[in-house]
mmCIF file of C-alpha atoms and ligand atoms in Angstrom:
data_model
loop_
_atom_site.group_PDB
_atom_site.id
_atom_site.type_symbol
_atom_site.label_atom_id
_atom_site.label_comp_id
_atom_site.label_asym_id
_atom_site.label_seq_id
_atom_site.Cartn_x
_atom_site.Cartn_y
_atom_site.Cartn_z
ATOM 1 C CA UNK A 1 0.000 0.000 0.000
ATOM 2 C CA UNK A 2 1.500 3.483 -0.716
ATOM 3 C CA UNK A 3 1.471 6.471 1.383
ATOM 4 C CA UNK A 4 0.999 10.296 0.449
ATOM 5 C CA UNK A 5 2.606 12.541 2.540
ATOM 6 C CA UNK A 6 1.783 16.384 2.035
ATOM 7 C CA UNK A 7 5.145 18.398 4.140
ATOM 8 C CA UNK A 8 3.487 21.535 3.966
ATOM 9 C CA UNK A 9 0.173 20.811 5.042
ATOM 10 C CA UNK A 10 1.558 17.902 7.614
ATOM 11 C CA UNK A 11 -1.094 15.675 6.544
ATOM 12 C CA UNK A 12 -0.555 11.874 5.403
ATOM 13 C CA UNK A 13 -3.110 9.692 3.268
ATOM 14 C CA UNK A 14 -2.744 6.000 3.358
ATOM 15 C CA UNK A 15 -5.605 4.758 1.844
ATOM 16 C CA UNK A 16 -5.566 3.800 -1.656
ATOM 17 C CA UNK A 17 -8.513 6.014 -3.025
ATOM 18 C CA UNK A 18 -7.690 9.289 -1.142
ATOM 19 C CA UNK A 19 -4.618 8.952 -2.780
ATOM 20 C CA UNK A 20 -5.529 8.649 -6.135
ATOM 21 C CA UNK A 21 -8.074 11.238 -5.983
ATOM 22 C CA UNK A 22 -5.484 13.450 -4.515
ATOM 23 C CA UNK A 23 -2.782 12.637 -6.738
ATOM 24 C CA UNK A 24 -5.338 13.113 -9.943
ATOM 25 C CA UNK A 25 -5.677 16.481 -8.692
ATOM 26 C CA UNK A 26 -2.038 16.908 -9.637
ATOM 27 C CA UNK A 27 -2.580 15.315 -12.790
ATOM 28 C CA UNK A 28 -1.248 11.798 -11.758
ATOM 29 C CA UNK A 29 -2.459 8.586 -12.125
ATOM 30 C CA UNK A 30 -2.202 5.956 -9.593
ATOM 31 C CA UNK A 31 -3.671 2.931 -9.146
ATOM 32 C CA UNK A 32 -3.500 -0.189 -7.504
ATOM 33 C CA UNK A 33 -3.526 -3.223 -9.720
ATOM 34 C CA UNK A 34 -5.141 -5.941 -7.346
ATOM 35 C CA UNK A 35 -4.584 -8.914 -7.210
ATOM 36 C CA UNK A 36 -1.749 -8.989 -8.759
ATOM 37 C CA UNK A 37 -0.398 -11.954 -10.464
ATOM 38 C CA UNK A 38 1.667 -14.680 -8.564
ATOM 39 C CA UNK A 39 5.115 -14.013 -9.483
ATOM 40 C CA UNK A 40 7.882 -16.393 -8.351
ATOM 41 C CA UNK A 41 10.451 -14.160 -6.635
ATOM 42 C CA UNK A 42 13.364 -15.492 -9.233
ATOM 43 C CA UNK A 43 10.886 -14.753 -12.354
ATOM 44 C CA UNK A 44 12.558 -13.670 -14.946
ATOM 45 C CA UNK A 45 11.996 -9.869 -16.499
ATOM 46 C CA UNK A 46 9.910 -12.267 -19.448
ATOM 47 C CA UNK A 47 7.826 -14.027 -17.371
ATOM 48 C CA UNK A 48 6.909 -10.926 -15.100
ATOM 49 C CA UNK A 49 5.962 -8.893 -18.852
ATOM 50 C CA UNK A 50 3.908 -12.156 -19.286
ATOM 51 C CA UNK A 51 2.328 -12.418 -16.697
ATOM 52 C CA UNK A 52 0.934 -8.771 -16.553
ATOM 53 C CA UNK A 53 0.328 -8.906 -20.388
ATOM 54 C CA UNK A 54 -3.245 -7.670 -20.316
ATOM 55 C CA UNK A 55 -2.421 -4.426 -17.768
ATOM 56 C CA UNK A 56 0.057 -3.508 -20.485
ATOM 57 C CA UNK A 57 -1.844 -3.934 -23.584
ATOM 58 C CA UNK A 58 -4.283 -1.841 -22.073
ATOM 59 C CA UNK A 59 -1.526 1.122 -20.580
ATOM 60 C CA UNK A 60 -0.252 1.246 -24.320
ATOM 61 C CA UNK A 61 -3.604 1.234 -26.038
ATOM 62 C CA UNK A 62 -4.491 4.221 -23.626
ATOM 63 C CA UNK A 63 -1.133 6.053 -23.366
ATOM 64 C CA UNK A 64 0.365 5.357 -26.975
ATOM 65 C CA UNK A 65 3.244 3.593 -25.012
ATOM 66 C CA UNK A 66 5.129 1.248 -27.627
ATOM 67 C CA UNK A 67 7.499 -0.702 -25.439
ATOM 68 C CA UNK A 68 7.847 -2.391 -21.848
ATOM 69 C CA UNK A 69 10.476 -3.801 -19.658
ATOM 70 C CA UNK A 70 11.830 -4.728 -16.141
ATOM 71 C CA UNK A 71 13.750 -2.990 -14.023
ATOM 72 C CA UNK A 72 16.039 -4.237 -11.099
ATOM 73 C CA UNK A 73 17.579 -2.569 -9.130
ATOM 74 C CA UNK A 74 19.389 -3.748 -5.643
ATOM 75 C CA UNK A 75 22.089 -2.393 -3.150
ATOM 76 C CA UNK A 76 24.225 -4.664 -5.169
ATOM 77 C CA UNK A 77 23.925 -2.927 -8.783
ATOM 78 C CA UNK A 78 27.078 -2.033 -10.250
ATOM 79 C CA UNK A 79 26.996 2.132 -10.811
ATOM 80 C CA UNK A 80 23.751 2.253 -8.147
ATOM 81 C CA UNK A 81 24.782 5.812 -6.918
ATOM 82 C CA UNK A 82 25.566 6.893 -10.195
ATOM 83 C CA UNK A 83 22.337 5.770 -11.502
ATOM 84 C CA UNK A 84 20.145 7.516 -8.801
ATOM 85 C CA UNK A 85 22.034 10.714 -8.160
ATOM 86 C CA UNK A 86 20.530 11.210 -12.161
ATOM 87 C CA UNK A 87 17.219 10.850 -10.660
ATOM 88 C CA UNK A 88 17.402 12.137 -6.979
ATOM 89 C CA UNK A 89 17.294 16.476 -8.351
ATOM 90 C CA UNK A 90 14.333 17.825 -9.419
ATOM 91 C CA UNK A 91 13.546 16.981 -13.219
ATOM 92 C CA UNK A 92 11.071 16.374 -15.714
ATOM 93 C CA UNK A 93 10.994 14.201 -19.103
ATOM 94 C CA UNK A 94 9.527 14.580 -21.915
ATOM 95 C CA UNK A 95 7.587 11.834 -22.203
ATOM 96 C CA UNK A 96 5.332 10.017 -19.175
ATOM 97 C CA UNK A 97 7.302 7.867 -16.342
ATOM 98 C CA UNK A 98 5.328 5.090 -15.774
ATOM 99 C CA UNK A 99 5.895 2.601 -13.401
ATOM 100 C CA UNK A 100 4.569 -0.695 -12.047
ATOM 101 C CA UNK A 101 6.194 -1.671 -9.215
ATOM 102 C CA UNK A 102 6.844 -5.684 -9.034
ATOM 103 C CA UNK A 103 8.958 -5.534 -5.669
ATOM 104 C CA UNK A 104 10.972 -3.401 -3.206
ATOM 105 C CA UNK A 105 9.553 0.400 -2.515
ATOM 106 C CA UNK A 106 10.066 3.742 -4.319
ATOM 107 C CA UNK A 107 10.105 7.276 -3.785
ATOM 108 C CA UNK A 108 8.634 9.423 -6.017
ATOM 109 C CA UNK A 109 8.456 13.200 -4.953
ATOM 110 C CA UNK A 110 6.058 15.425 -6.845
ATOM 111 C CA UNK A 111 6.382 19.239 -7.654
ATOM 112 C CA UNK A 112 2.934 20.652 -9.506
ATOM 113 C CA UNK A 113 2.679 23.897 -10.686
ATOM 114 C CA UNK A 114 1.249 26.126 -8.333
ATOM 115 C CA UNK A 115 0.786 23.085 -5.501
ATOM 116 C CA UNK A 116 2.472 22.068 -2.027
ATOM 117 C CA UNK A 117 5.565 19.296 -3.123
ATOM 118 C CA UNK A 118 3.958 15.609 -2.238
ATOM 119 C CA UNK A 119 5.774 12.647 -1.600
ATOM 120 C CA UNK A 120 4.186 9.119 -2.699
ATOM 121 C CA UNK A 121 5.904 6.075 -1.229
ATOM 122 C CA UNK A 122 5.327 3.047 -3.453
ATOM 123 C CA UNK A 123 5.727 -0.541 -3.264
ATOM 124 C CA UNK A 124 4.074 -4.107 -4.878
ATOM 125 C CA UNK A 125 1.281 -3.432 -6.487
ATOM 126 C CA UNK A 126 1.430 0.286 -6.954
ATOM 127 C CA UNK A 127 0.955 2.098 -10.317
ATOM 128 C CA UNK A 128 2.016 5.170 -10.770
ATOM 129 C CA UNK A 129 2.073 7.382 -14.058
ATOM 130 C CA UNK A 130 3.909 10.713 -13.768
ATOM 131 C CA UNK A 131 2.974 12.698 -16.923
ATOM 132 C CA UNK A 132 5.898 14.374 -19.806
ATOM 133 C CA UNK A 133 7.036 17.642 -18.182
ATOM 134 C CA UNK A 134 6.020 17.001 -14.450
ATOM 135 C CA UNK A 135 8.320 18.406 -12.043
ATOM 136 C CA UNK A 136 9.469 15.208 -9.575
ATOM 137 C CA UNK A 137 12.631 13.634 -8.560
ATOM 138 C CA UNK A 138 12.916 9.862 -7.014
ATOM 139 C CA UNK A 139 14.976 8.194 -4.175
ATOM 140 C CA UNK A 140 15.009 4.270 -3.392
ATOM 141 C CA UNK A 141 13.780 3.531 0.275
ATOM 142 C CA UNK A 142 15.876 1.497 3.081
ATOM 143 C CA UNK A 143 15.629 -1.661 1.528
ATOM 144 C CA UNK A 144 17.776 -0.262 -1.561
ATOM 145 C CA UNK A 145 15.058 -2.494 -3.975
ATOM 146 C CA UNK A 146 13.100 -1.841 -6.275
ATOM 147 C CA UNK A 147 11.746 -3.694 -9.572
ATOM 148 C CA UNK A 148 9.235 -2.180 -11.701
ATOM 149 C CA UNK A 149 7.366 -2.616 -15.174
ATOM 150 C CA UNK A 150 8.377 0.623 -17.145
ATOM 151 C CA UNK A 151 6.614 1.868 -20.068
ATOM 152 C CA UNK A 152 8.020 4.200 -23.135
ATOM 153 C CA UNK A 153 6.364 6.588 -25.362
ATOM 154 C CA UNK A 154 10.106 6.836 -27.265
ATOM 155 C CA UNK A 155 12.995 5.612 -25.198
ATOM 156 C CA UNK A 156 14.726 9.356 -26.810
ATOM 157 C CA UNK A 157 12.545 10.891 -24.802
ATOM 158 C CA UNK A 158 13.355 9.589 -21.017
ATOM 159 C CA UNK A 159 16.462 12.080 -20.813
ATOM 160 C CA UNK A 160 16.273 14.020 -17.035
ATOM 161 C CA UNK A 161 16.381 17.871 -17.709
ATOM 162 C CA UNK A 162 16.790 19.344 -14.458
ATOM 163 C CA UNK A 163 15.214 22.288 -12.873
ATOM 164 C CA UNK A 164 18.117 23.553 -10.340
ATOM 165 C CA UNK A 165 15.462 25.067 -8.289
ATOM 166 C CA UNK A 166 16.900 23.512 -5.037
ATOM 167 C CA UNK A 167 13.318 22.348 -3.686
ATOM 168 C CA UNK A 168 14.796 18.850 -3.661
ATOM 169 C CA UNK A 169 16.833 19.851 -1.190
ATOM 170 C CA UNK A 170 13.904 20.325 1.359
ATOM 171 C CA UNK A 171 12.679 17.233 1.479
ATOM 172 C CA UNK A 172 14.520 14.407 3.253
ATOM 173 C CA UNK A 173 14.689 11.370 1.072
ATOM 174 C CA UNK A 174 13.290 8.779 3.471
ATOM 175 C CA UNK A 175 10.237 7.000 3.588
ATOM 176 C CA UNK A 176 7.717 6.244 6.505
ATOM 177 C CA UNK A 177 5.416 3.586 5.289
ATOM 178 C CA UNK A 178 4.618 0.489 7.329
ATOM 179 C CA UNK A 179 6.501 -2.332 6.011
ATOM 180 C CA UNK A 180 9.667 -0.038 6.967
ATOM 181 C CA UNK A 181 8.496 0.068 10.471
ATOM 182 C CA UNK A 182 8.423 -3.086 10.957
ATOM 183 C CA UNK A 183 11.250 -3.910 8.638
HETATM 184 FE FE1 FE2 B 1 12.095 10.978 -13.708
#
């Protein structure tokens, strides 16, 4: 289950439609795709696209996304830091980040125009689709995990271009949801 956390109102939401309702507000989509499909934890990055066939089919019909894969990323990936400081500063793309996330927990902080900075933790289960040009940078949680379905409009287009506003640095990159409480 993800959790919304709003700094500047100090207000959390933890259930799954008050986020989404919130989060459409900001012009992102969320969702929780339930139940998901039994995935042995050693499936392979082909068996998970399998498995979760239909959910794509029907993400690229309605988003005009032409490709899929897995990502996997752990504490042991070669280049990790490297890899996330890209992500960790305030960016946008020019084309949607969309993510389905098979295991381990996410970050994703959210900047709209003209709205309070949110912070949406996410973990199994958890769709999120953060449209071309919206302001948001991502950290991995404690658990250093995460492995997601990603979708492409046009790989060209999934190039960070950075705002340097320094909002990121406001925000501490660490996540409060559950499963790291009792982790
Ligand atoms: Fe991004």
């Amino acid at each position: 289950m993800a959790l919304l956390t709003i700094p500047a109102e100090d207000r959390t939401l933890a259930d799954s439609e008050g986020i989404a309702a919130y989060l459409a507000g900001c012009g992102i989509d969320y969702e929780r795709w339930i139940p998901a499909h039994p995935i042995a934890i050693d499936a392979s990055a082909e068996q998970i696209l399998e498995a979760y066939s239909g959910e794509i089919d029907k993400l690229k019909a309605h988003g005009g996304y032409v490709a899929a894969d897995v990502i996997d990323v752990s504490a042991e990936t070669p280049g990790l830091e490297e890899m996330l400081a890209r992500f960790n500063r305030e960016h946008w793309h020019d084309e949607d980040e969309v993510r389905f996330i098979i295991s381990g927990h996410g970050l994703f902080h959210i900047h709209p125009k003209g709205g309070p900075v949110v912070a949406i933790e996410v973990e199994a289960g958890d769709l999120i689709r953060v449209p071309r040009g919206t302001w948001h940078w991502f950290n991995l949680c404690s658990d250093r995990r995460i492995r997601a379905i990603r979708l492409f409009q046009d790989t060209a287009g999934w190039t960070p271009h950075y705002t340097d506003s320094g909002v990121d640095e406001k925000f501490l990159p660490v996540c409060f949801g559950v499963s790291h409480l009792v982790a």
